[in-house]
Amino acid sequence: MTEAAPEPGNAHPSRHRYRVRRARTAVRLTRHAGLASVRAARPVRAARRWGHRLPPVVWDSLLPALLLLNIMTTGAPGELPVAVALTAALALPLVWRRRAPLTVFGAVAAAAFVQWLMDVPLPADVALLVALYTAAARSGRRGALVAGAVVEVGALLACLRWATEGAFLTPFVAMTAMVVAAAVLGVNVRTTRAYLAALEERAARLEQQQDQQARLAVAEERTRITREMHDIVTHNLSVMVALTDAAVYAQHRSPDKATTAMLRTSETGRQALTDMRRSLGVLRTGEPDAERHPLPGIAQLETLADQMRAAGLPTRVEVQGGHTHIPASAQLTVHRLVQEALTNTFKHTPAGTHANVRIRCSAETVTVDVTDDGSCSSLPGATASGHGIPGMRERSAAYGGTLEAGPLPGGGWRVRTRLLLDSGGAVSP
């Protein structure tokens, strides 16, 4: 009889347990290694933070202190006073190298020249390279060139005096390389610092411009909403007041007309609420009213004329040319211009006034012409606190138009403008 093959899940259980133990051990070792690296990095980060808190003069004092300590511990007793004095003259000015780089370089170069005249070679000559680096990093290009030339002359003089016989070229090339490296390093630091400063200035300027643009956008949106609310509220309230007065006047003599006037009033109020929701809906994310109720345009001018006729202002609308190619925002501008002009006529003219609206549409322009035959004692919409005509001027200017509003020679009032469709216009009404 043959033995049954072990199931895959139960095959080699001892090997499976061994692999599990190895995996757990590897996880523990990795975790311990990560913790050890984190603990080892903590002192380094702490030392770095502590070092950044120290003032720069502390770091600039380290090299002079080390050079003085070196010459005092390794110098010959008979030459120690001179060596210490020259080392101090070479190294101590480095403490102020960030404040006056060229002055410090001049002091170090003068001390080095005195040292060369006294024929005393010292390790403190490295201070010349530090002073050269500082001069190249913190002064202009001319200062860096002059400082580099001075140190190169010093290197030549030092090699001529202290180089061994037949070994002039090698130390001179080595010292020249160090001089060039110090100067180039300083120039690179100065260039990088200037580049970073320019980037910071540009970032600050861009941030300021963005803030200004944001403030301008907020102000423009506030003006747009104010203008839109003014047009909606002024027009609809004027119509509602007129209809209500008519209903009150006719409620006893002609109840049917009073009922019709009140129904018109409620319809006008609902239309005003719809327009307000649509205008304010652009400020809310996912507002359905803006999609459910399209923006009013040229096609709704006849409805607007019906409202004005119902309120007591006989209005005739004439549209010449097709308007289907006109953008929705431009059609809204035309509708608001006509609405405001008719509202001003209704508010500032006596009963019996007739209004005519003529719209001429072409491929590139839309001409709006609103006239009436009434008389008025003041300019419509031009009172001290009025926003009618200024609002119409702003709407017209958004499409490159100039609004003309004024009395007609034979009596009446005229509002006329031409909108340029290719001027872009405002995206929002």
PDB file of N, CA and C in Angstrom, residues 331-411:
ATOM      1  N   GLN A 331     -24.837  87.841 -23.119  1.00  0.00           N
ATOM      2  CA  GLN A 331     -26.298  87.971 -23.123  1.00  0.00           C
ATOM      3  C   GLN A 331     -26.808  88.402 -21.750  1.00  0.00           C
ATOM      4  N   LEU A 332     -26.196  87.898 -20.685  1.00  0.00           N
ATOM      5  CA  LEU A 332     -26.586  88.337 -19.349  1.00  0.00           C
ATOM      6  C   LEU A 332     -26.312  89.826 -19.162  1.00  0.00           C
ATOM      7  N   THR A 333     -25.186  90.297 -19.689  1.00  0.00           N
ATOM      8  CA  THR A 333     -24.878  91.720 -19.606  1.00  0.00           C
ATOM      9  C   THR A 333     -25.920  92.550 -20.329  1.00  0.00           C
ATOM     10  N   VAL A 334     -26.326  92.105 -21.520  1.00  0.00           N
ATOM     11  CA  VAL A 334     -27.370  92.821 -22.267  1.00  0.00           C
ATOM     12  C   VAL A 334     -28.665  92.844 -21.463  1.00  0.00           C
ATOM     13  N   HIS A 335     -29.018  91.701 -20.885  1.00  0.00           N
ATOM     14  CA  HIS A 335     -30.266  91.620 -20.115  1.00  0.00           C
ATOM     15  C   HIS A 335     -30.227  92.565 -18.914  1.00  0.00           C
ATOM     16  N   ARG A 336     -29.096  92.588 -18.190  1.00  0.00           N
ATOM     17  CA  ARG A 336     -29.003  93.461 -17.023  1.00  0.00           C
ATOM     18  C   ARG A 336     -29.005  94.942 -17.420  1.00  0.00           C
ATOM     19  N   LEU A 337     -28.375  95.273 -18.537  1.00  0.00           N
ATOM     20  CA  LEU A 337     -28.387  96.662 -18.986  1.00  0.00           C
ATOM     21  C   LEU A 337     -29.804  97.122 -19.304  1.00  0.00           C
ATOM     22  N   VAL A 338     -30.543  96.291 -20.037  1.00  0.00           N
ATOM     23  CA  VAL A 338     -31.920  96.644 -20.370  1.00  0.00           C
ATOM     24  C   VAL A 338     -32.777  96.700 -19.107  1.00  0.00           C
ATOM     25  N   GLN A 339     -32.585  95.747 -18.205  1.00  0.00           N
ATOM     26  CA  GLN A 339     -33.355  95.719 -16.960  1.00  0.00           C
ATOM     27  C   GLN A 339     -33.140  96.978 -16.137  1.00  0.00           C
ATOM     28  N   GLU A 340     -31.876  97.389 -15.993  1.00  0.00           N
ATOM     29  CA  GLU A 340     -31.590  98.579 -15.199  1.00  0.00           C
ATOM     30  C   GLU A 340     -32.121  99.840 -15.874  1.00  0.00           C
ATOM     31  N   ALA A 341     -31.985  99.910 -17.204  1.00  0.00           N
ATOM     32  CA  ALA A 341     -32.481 101.093 -17.915  1.00  0.00           C
ATOM     33  C   ALA A 341     -34.003 101.196 -17.785  1.00  0.00           C
ATOM     34  N   LEU A 342     -34.726 100.080 -17.924  1.00  0.00           N
ATOM     35  CA  LEU A 342     -36.172 100.115 -17.785  1.00  0.00           C
ATOM     36  C   LEU A 342     -36.590 100.414 -16.346  1.00  0.00           C
ATOM     37  N   THR A 343     -35.840  99.886 -15.377  1.00  0.00           N
ATOM     38  CA  THR A 343     -36.156 100.175 -13.982  1.00  0.00           C
ATOM     39  C   THR A 343     -36.009 101.664 -13.696  1.00  0.00           C
ATOM     40  N   ASN A 344     -34.934 102.287 -14.200  1.00  0.00           N
ATOM     41  CA  ASN A 344     -34.756 103.733 -14.006  1.00  0.00           C
ATOM     42  C   ASN A 344     -35.879 104.520 -14.674  1.00  0.00           C
ATOM     43  N   THR A 345     -36.272 104.084 -15.879  1.00  0.00           N
ATOM     44  CA  THR A 345     -37.383 104.766 -16.554  1.00  0.00           C
ATOM     45  C   THR A 345     -38.668 104.636 -15.749  1.00  0.00           C
ATOM     46  N   PHE A 346     -38.910 103.439 -15.214  1.00  0.00           N
ATOM     47  CA  PHE A 346     -40.134 103.208 -14.441  1.00  0.00           C
ATOM     48  C   PHE A 346     -40.149 104.035 -13.154  1.00  0.00           C
ATOM     49  N   LYS A 347     -38.992 104.204 -12.525  1.00  0.00           N
ATOM     50  CA  LYS A 347     -38.928 104.911 -11.247  1.00  0.00           C
ATOM     51  C   LYS A 347     -38.946 106.424 -11.409  1.00  0.00           C
ATOM     52  N   HIS A 348     -38.392 106.942 -12.517  1.00  0.00           N
ATOM     53  CA  HIS A 348     -38.158 108.383 -12.595  1.00  0.00           C
ATOM     54  C   HIS A 348     -39.016 109.088 -13.642  1.00  0.00           C
ATOM     55  N   THR A 349     -39.955 108.404 -14.260  1.00  0.00           N
ATOM     56  CA  THR A 349     -40.794 109.058 -15.265  1.00  0.00           C
ATOM     57  C   THR A 349     -42.253 108.970 -14.836  1.00  0.00           C
ATOM     58  N   PRO A 350     -43.070 109.884 -15.312  1.00  0.00           N
ATOM     59  CA  PRO A 350     -44.492 109.870 -14.923  1.00  0.00           C
ATOM     60  C   PRO A 350     -45.253 108.759 -15.634  1.00  0.00           C
ATOM     61  N   ALA A 351     -46.501 108.575 -15.214  1.00  0.00           N
ATOM     62  CA  ALA A 351     -47.343 107.561 -15.841  1.00  0.00           C
ATOM     63  C   ALA A 351     -47.620 107.933 -17.295  1.00  0.00           C
ATOM     64  N   GLY A 352     -47.777 106.904 -18.115  1.00  0.00           N
ATOM     65  CA  GLY A 352     -48.010 107.127 -19.531  1.00  0.00           C
ATOM     66  C   GLY A 352     -46.755 107.128 -20.376  1.00  0.00           C
ATOM     67  N   THR A 353     -45.607 106.951 -19.754  1.00  0.00           N
ATOM     68  CA  THR A 353     -44.354 106.928 -20.504  1.00  0.00           C
ATOM     69  C   THR A 353     -44.236 105.598 -21.244  1.00  0.00           C
ATOM     70  N   HIS A 354     -43.705 105.636 -22.456  1.00  0.00           N
ATOM     71  CA  HIS A 354     -43.461 104.439 -23.265  1.00  0.00           C
ATOM     72  C   HIS A 354     -41.952 104.236 -23.404  1.00  0.00           C
ATOM     73  N   ALA A 355     -41.563 102.975 -23.388  1.00  0.00           N
ATOM     74  CA  ALA A 355     -40.140 102.621 -23.517  1.00  0.00           C
ATOM     75  C   ALA A 355     -39.946 101.724 -24.723  1.00  0.00           C
ATOM     76  N   ASN A 356     -38.859 101.947 -25.416  1.00  0.00           N
ATOM     77  CA  ASN A 356     -38.499 101.142 -26.589  1.00  0.00           C
ATOM     78  C   ASN A 356     -37.104 100.545 -26.377  1.00  0.00           C
ATOM     79  N   VAL A 357     -36.993  99.258 -26.619  1.00  0.00           N
ATOM     80  CA  VAL A 357     -35.725  98.540 -26.493  1.00  0.00           C
ATOM     81  C   VAL A 357     -35.369  97.987 -27.862  1.00  0.00           C
ATOM     82  N   ARG A 358     -34.191  98.361 -28.355  1.00  0.00           N
ATOM     83  CA  ARG A 358     -33.727  97.889 -29.659  1.00  0.00           C
ATOM     84  C   ARG A 358     -32.353  97.230 -29.476  1.00  0.00           C
ATOM     85  N   ILE A 359     -32.278  95.981 -29.865  1.00  0.00           N
ATOM     86  CA  ILE A 359     -31.042  95.197 -29.776  1.00  0.00           C
ATOM     87  C   ILE A 359     -30.628  94.816 -31.189  1.00  0.00           C
ATOM     88  N   ARG A 360     -29.403  95.181 -31.556  1.00  0.00           N
ATOM     89  CA  ARG A 360     -28.864  94.826 -32.866  1.00  0.00           C
ATOM     90  C   ARG A 360     -27.654  93.914 -32.658  1.00  0.00           C
ATOM     91  N   CYS A 361     -27.764  92.707 -33.176  1.00  0.00           N
ATOM     92  CA  CYS A 361     -26.719  91.690 -32.995  1.00  0.00           C
ATOM     93  C   CYS A 361     -25.999  91.466 -34.312  1.00  0.00           C
ATOM     94  N   SER A 362     -24.674  91.397 -34.217  1.00  0.00           N
ATOM     95  CA  SER A 362     -23.844  91.058 -35.374  1.00  0.00           C
ATOM     96  C   SER A 362     -22.820  90.020 -34.934  1.00  0.00           C
ATOM     97  N   ALA A 363     -21.930  89.686 -35.841  1.00  0.00           N
ATOM     98  CA  ALA A 363     -20.946  88.652 -35.521  1.00  0.00           C
ATOM     99  C   ALA A 363     -19.949  89.119 -34.476  1.00  0.00           C
ATOM    100  N   GLU A 364     -19.702  90.419 -34.375  1.00  0.00           N
ATOM    101  CA  GLU A 364     -18.662  90.920 -33.479  1.00  0.00           C
ATOM    102  C   GLU A 364     -19.177  91.872 -32.417  1.00  0.00           C
ATOM    103  N   THR A 365     -20.353  92.441 -32.570  1.00  0.00           N
ATOM    104  CA  THR A 365     -20.846  93.436 -31.625  1.00  0.00           C
ATOM    105  C   THR A 365     -22.315  93.181 -31.292  1.00  0.00           C
ATOM    106  N   VAL A 366     -22.719  93.770 -30.172  1.00  0.00           N
ATOM    107  CA  VAL A 366     -24.132  93.813 -29.783  1.00  0.00           C
ATOM    108  C   VAL A 366     -24.420  95.253 -29.357  1.00  0.00           C
ATOM    109  N   THR A 367     -25.380  95.883 -29.997  1.00  0.00           N
ATOM    110  CA  THR A 367     -25.740  97.264 -29.692  1.00  0.00           C
ATOM    111  C   THR A 367     -27.036  97.272 -28.897  1.00  0.00           C
ATOM    112  N   VAL A 368     -27.009  97.948 -27.776  1.00  0.00           N
ATOM    113  CA  VAL A 368     -28.171  98.059 -26.890  1.00  0.00           C
ATOM    114  C   VAL A 368     -28.635  99.505 -26.908  1.00  0.00           C
ATOM    115  N   ASP A 369     -29.921  99.718 -27.215  1.00  0.00           N
ATOM    116  CA  ASP A 369     -30.478 101.071 -27.296  1.00  0.00           C
ATOM    117  C   ASP A 369     -31.826 101.062 -26.589  1.00  0.00           C
ATOM    118  N   VAL A 370     -31.931 101.797 -25.478  1.00  0.00           N
ATOM    119  CA  VAL A 370     -33.159 101.882 -24.689  1.00  0.00           C
ATOM    120  C   VAL A 370     -33.559 103.354 -24.618  1.00  0.00           C
ATOM    121  N   THR A 371     -34.746 103.667 -25.097  1.00  0.00           N
ATOM    122  CA  THR A 371     -35.229 105.049 -25.095  1.00  0.00           C
ATOM    123  C   THR A 371     -36.627 105.093 -24.479  1.00  0.00           C
ATOM    124  N   ASP A 372     -36.994 106.271 -24.006  1.00  0.00           N
ATOM    125  CA  ASP A 372     -38.352 106.496 -23.508  1.00  0.00           C
ATOM    126  C   ASP A 372     -38.763 107.913 -23.876  1.00  0.00           C
ATOM    127  N   ASP A 373     -40.048 108.190 -23.780  1.00  0.00           N
ATOM    128  CA  ASP A 373     -40.581 109.503 -24.156  1.00  0.00           C
ATOM    129  C   ASP A 373     -41.081 110.284 -22.954  1.00  0.00           C
ATOM    130  N   GLY A 374     -40.629 109.903 -21.765  1.00  0.00           N
ATOM    131  CA  GLY A 374     -41.081 110.598 -20.570  1.00  0.00           C
ATOM    132  C   GLY A 374     -40.178 111.762 -20.231  1.00  0.00           C
ATOM    133  N   SER A 375     -40.577 112.515 -19.240  1.00  0.00           N
ATOM    134  CA  SER A 375     -39.785 113.634 -18.730  1.00  0.00           C
ATOM    135  C   SER A 375     -39.399 113.322 -17.297  1.00  0.00           C
ATOM    136  N   CYS A 376     -38.238 113.790 -16.877  1.00  0.00           N
ATOM    137  CA  CYS A 376     -37.759 113.517 -15.524  1.00  0.00           C
ATOM    138  C   CYS A 376     -37.073 114.758 -14.988  1.00  0.00           C
ATOM    139  N   SER A 377     -37.164 114.929 -13.694  1.00  0.00           N
ATOM    140  CA  SER A 377     -36.556 116.098 -13.059  1.00  0.00           C
ATOM    141  C   SER A 377     -35.094 115.914 -12.752  1.00  0.00           C
ATOM    142  N   SER A 378     -34.616 114.688 -12.729  1.00  0.00           N
ATOM    143  CA  SER A 378     -33.197 114.409 -12.446  1.00  0.00           C
ATOM    144  C   SER A 378     -32.748 113.263 -13.309  1.00  0.00           C
ATOM    145  N   LEU A 379     -31.467 113.087 -13.396  1.00  0.00           N
ATOM    146  CA  LEU A 379     -30.902 112.024 -14.216  1.00  0.00           C
ATOM    147  C   LEU A 379     -31.184 110.679 -13.562  1.00  0.00           C
ATOM    148  N   PRO A 380     -31.779 109.733 -14.278  1.00  0.00           N
ATOM    149  CA  PRO A 380     -32.072 108.438 -13.694  1.00  0.00           C
ATOM    150  C   PRO A 380     -30.797 107.736 -13.262  1.00  0.00           C
ATOM    151  N   GLY A 381     -30.823 107.236 -12.049  1.00  0.00           N
ATOM    152  CA  GLY A 381     -29.679 106.468 -11.576  1.00  0.00           C
ATOM    153  C   GLY A 381     -28.468 107.279 -11.266  1.00  0.00           C
ATOM    154  N   ALA A 382     -28.568 108.616 -11.331  1.00  0.00           N
ATOM    155  CA  ALA A 382     -27.382 109.434 -11.130  1.00  0.00           C
ATOM    156  C   ALA A 382     -27.424 110.209  -9.835  1.00  0.00           C
ATOM    157  N   THR A 383     -28.248 109.770  -8.899  1.00  0.00           N
ATOM    158  CA  THR A 383     -28.295 110.430  -7.610  1.00  0.00           C
ATOM    159  C   THR A 383     -27.025 110.160  -6.837  1.00  0.00           C
ATOM    160  N   ALA A 384     -26.872 110.861  -5.708  1.00  0.00           N
ATOM    161  CA  ALA A 384     -25.629 110.752  -4.937  1.00  0.00           C
ATOM    162  C   ALA A 384     -25.378 109.343  -4.450  1.00  0.00           C
ATOM    163  N   SER A 385     -26.490 108.634  -4.114  1.00  0.00           N
ATOM    164  CA  SER A 385     -26.325 107.276  -3.600  1.00  0.00           C
ATOM    165  C   SER A 385     -26.710 106.211  -4.602  1.00  0.00           C
ATOM    166  N   GLY A 386     -26.982 106.603  -5.845  1.00  0.00           N
ATOM    167  CA  GLY A 386     -27.420 105.638  -6.838  1.00  0.00           C
ATOM    168  C   GLY A 386     -26.268 104.849  -7.426  1.00  0.00           C
ATOM    169  N   HIS A 387     -26.607 103.631  -7.851  1.00  0.00           N
ATOM    170  CA  HIS A 387     -25.610 102.756  -8.470  1.00  0.00           C
ATOM    171  C   HIS A 387     -26.036 102.302  -9.862  1.00  0.00           C
ATOM    172  N   GLY A 388     -27.127 102.881 -10.388  1.00  0.00           N
ATOM    173  CA  GLY A 388     -27.661 102.404 -11.655  1.00  0.00           C
ATOM    174  C   GLY A 388     -26.726 102.637 -12.819  1.00  0.00           C
ATOM    175  N   ILE A 389     -26.515 103.917 -13.156  1.00  0.00           N
ATOM    176  CA  ILE A 389     -25.662 104.228 -14.308  1.00  0.00           C
ATOM    177  C   ILE A 389     -24.214 103.798 -14.088  1.00  0.00           C
ATOM    178  N   PRO A 390     -23.605 104.027 -12.911  1.00  0.00           N
ATOM    179  CA  PRO A 390     -22.248 103.491 -12.719  1.00  0.00           C
ATOM    180  C   PRO A 390     -22.168 101.983 -12.912  1.00  0.00           C
ATOM    181  N   GLY A 391     -23.180 101.255 -12.429  1.00  0.00           N
ATOM    182  CA  GLY A 391     -23.171  99.804 -12.637  1.00  0.00           C
ATOM    183  C   GLY A 391     -23.264  99.440 -14.106  1.00  0.00           C
ATOM    184  N   MET A 392     -24.089 100.167 -14.865  1.00  0.00           N
ATOM    185  CA  MET A 392     -24.192  99.901 -16.300  1.00  0.00           C
ATOM    186  C   MET A 392     -22.876 100.235 -17.016  1.00  0.00           C
ATOM    187  N   ARG A 393     -22.220 101.286 -16.573  1.00  0.00           N
ATOM    188  CA  ARG A 393     -20.925 101.617 -17.183  1.00  0.00           C
ATOM    189  C   ARG A 393     -19.903 100.499 -16.938  1.00  0.00           C
ATOM    190  N   GLU A 394     -19.904  99.945 -15.737  1.00  0.00           N
ATOM    191  CA  GLU A 394     -18.973  98.855 -15.446  1.00  0.00           C
ATOM    192  C   GLU A 394     -19.275  97.626 -16.286  1.00  0.00           C
ATOM    193  N   ARG A 395     -20.549  97.287 -16.425  1.00  0.00           N
ATOM    194  CA  ARG A 395     -20.907  96.131 -17.261  1.00  0.00           C
ATOM    195  C   ARG A 395     -20.508  96.360 -18.712  1.00  0.00           C
ATOM    196  N   SER A 396     -20.750  97.564 -19.198  1.00  0.00           N
ATOM    197  CA  SER A 396     -20.403  97.858 -20.591  1.00  0.00           C
ATOM    198  C   SER A 396     -18.895  97.867 -20.799  1.00  0.00           C
ATOM    199  N   ALA A 397     -18.155  98.426 -19.830  1.00  0.00           N
ATOM    200  CA  ALA A 397     -16.700  98.482 -19.967  1.00  0.00           C
ATOM    201  C   ALA A 397     -16.072  97.102 -19.967  1.00  0.00           C
ATOM    202  N   ALA A 398     -16.719  96.105 -19.333  1.00  0.00           N
ATOM    203  CA  ALA A 398     -16.173  94.752 -19.328  1.00  0.00           C
ATOM    204  C   ALA A 398     -16.095  94.166 -20.726  1.00  0.00           C
ATOM    205  N   TYR A 399     -16.892  94.685 -21.661  1.00  0.00           N
ATOM    206  CA  TYR A 399     -16.856  94.225 -23.050  1.00  0.00           C
ATOM    207  C   TYR A 399     -16.384  95.323 -23.993  1.00  0.00           C
ATOM    208  N   GLY A 400     -15.582  96.238 -23.483  1.00  0.00           N
ATOM    209  CA  GLY A 400     -14.995  97.262 -24.336  1.00  0.00           C
ATOM    210  C   GLY A 400     -15.962  98.313 -24.814  1.00  0.00           C
ATOM    211  N   GLY A 401     -17.108  98.449 -24.177  1.00  0.00           N
ATOM    212  CA  GLY A 401     -18.096  99.429 -24.607  1.00  0.00           C
ATOM    213  C   GLY A 401     -18.070 100.681 -23.759  1.00  0.00           C
ATOM    214  N   THR A 402     -18.651 101.747 -24.304  1.00  0.00           N
ATOM    215  CA  THR A 402     -18.786 103.030 -23.607  1.00  0.00           C
ATOM    216  C   THR A 402     -20.261 103.371 -23.526  1.00  0.00           C
ATOM    217  N   LEU A 403     -20.756 103.536 -22.317  1.00  0.00           N
ATOM    218  CA  LEU A 403     -22.181 103.794 -22.126  1.00  0.00           C
ATOM    219  C   LEU A 403     -22.482 105.264 -22.342  1.00  0.00           C
ATOM    220  N   GLU A 404     -23.533 105.515 -23.090  1.00  0.00           N
ATOM    221  CA  GLU A 404     -24.041 106.871 -23.299  1.00  0.00           C
ATOM    222  C   GLU A 404     -25.421 106.959 -22.672  1.00  0.00           C
ATOM    223  N   ALA A 405     -25.575 107.818 -21.687  1.00  0.00           N
ATOM    224  CA  ALA A 405     -26.859 107.991 -21.009  1.00  0.00           C
ATOM    225  C   ALA A 405     -27.144 109.480 -20.873  1.00  0.00           C
ATOM    226  N   GLY A 406     -28.290 109.920 -21.400  1.00  0.00           N
ATOM    227  CA  GLY A 406     -28.612 111.331 -21.329  1.00  0.00           C
ATOM    228  C   GLY A 406     -29.951 111.636 -21.958  1.00  0.00           C
ATOM    229  N   PRO A 407     -30.435 112.868 -21.807  1.00  0.00           N
ATOM    230  CA  PRO A 407     -31.742 113.249 -22.366  1.00  0.00           C
ATOM    231  C   PRO A 407     -31.691 113.375 -23.879  1.00  0.00           C
ATOM    232  N   LEU A 408     -32.842 113.130 -24.511  1.00  0.00           N
ATOM    233  CA  LEU A 408     -32.975 113.303 -25.952  1.00  0.00           C
ATOM    234  C   LEU A 408     -33.381 114.737 -26.268  1.00  0.00           C
ATOM    235  N   PRO A 409     -33.038 115.206 -27.455  1.00  0.00           N
ATOM    236  CA  PRO A 409     -33.393 116.612 -27.789  1.00  0.00           C
ATOM    237  C   PRO A 409     -34.886 116.885 -27.735  1.00  0.00           C
ATOM    238  N   GLY A 410     -35.717 115.951 -28.194  1.00  0.00           N
ATOM    239  CA  GLY A 410     -37.147 116.185 -28.204  1.00  0.00           C
ATOM    240  C   GLY A 410     -37.852 115.754 -26.937  1.00  0.00           C
ATOM    241  N   GLY A 411     -37.104 115.412 -25.913  1.00  0.00           N
ATOM    242  CA  GLY A 411     -37.703 114.923 -24.678  1.00  0.00           C
ATOM    243  C   GLY A 411     -37.492 113.436 -24.515  1.00  0.00           C
TER     244      GLY A 411
END
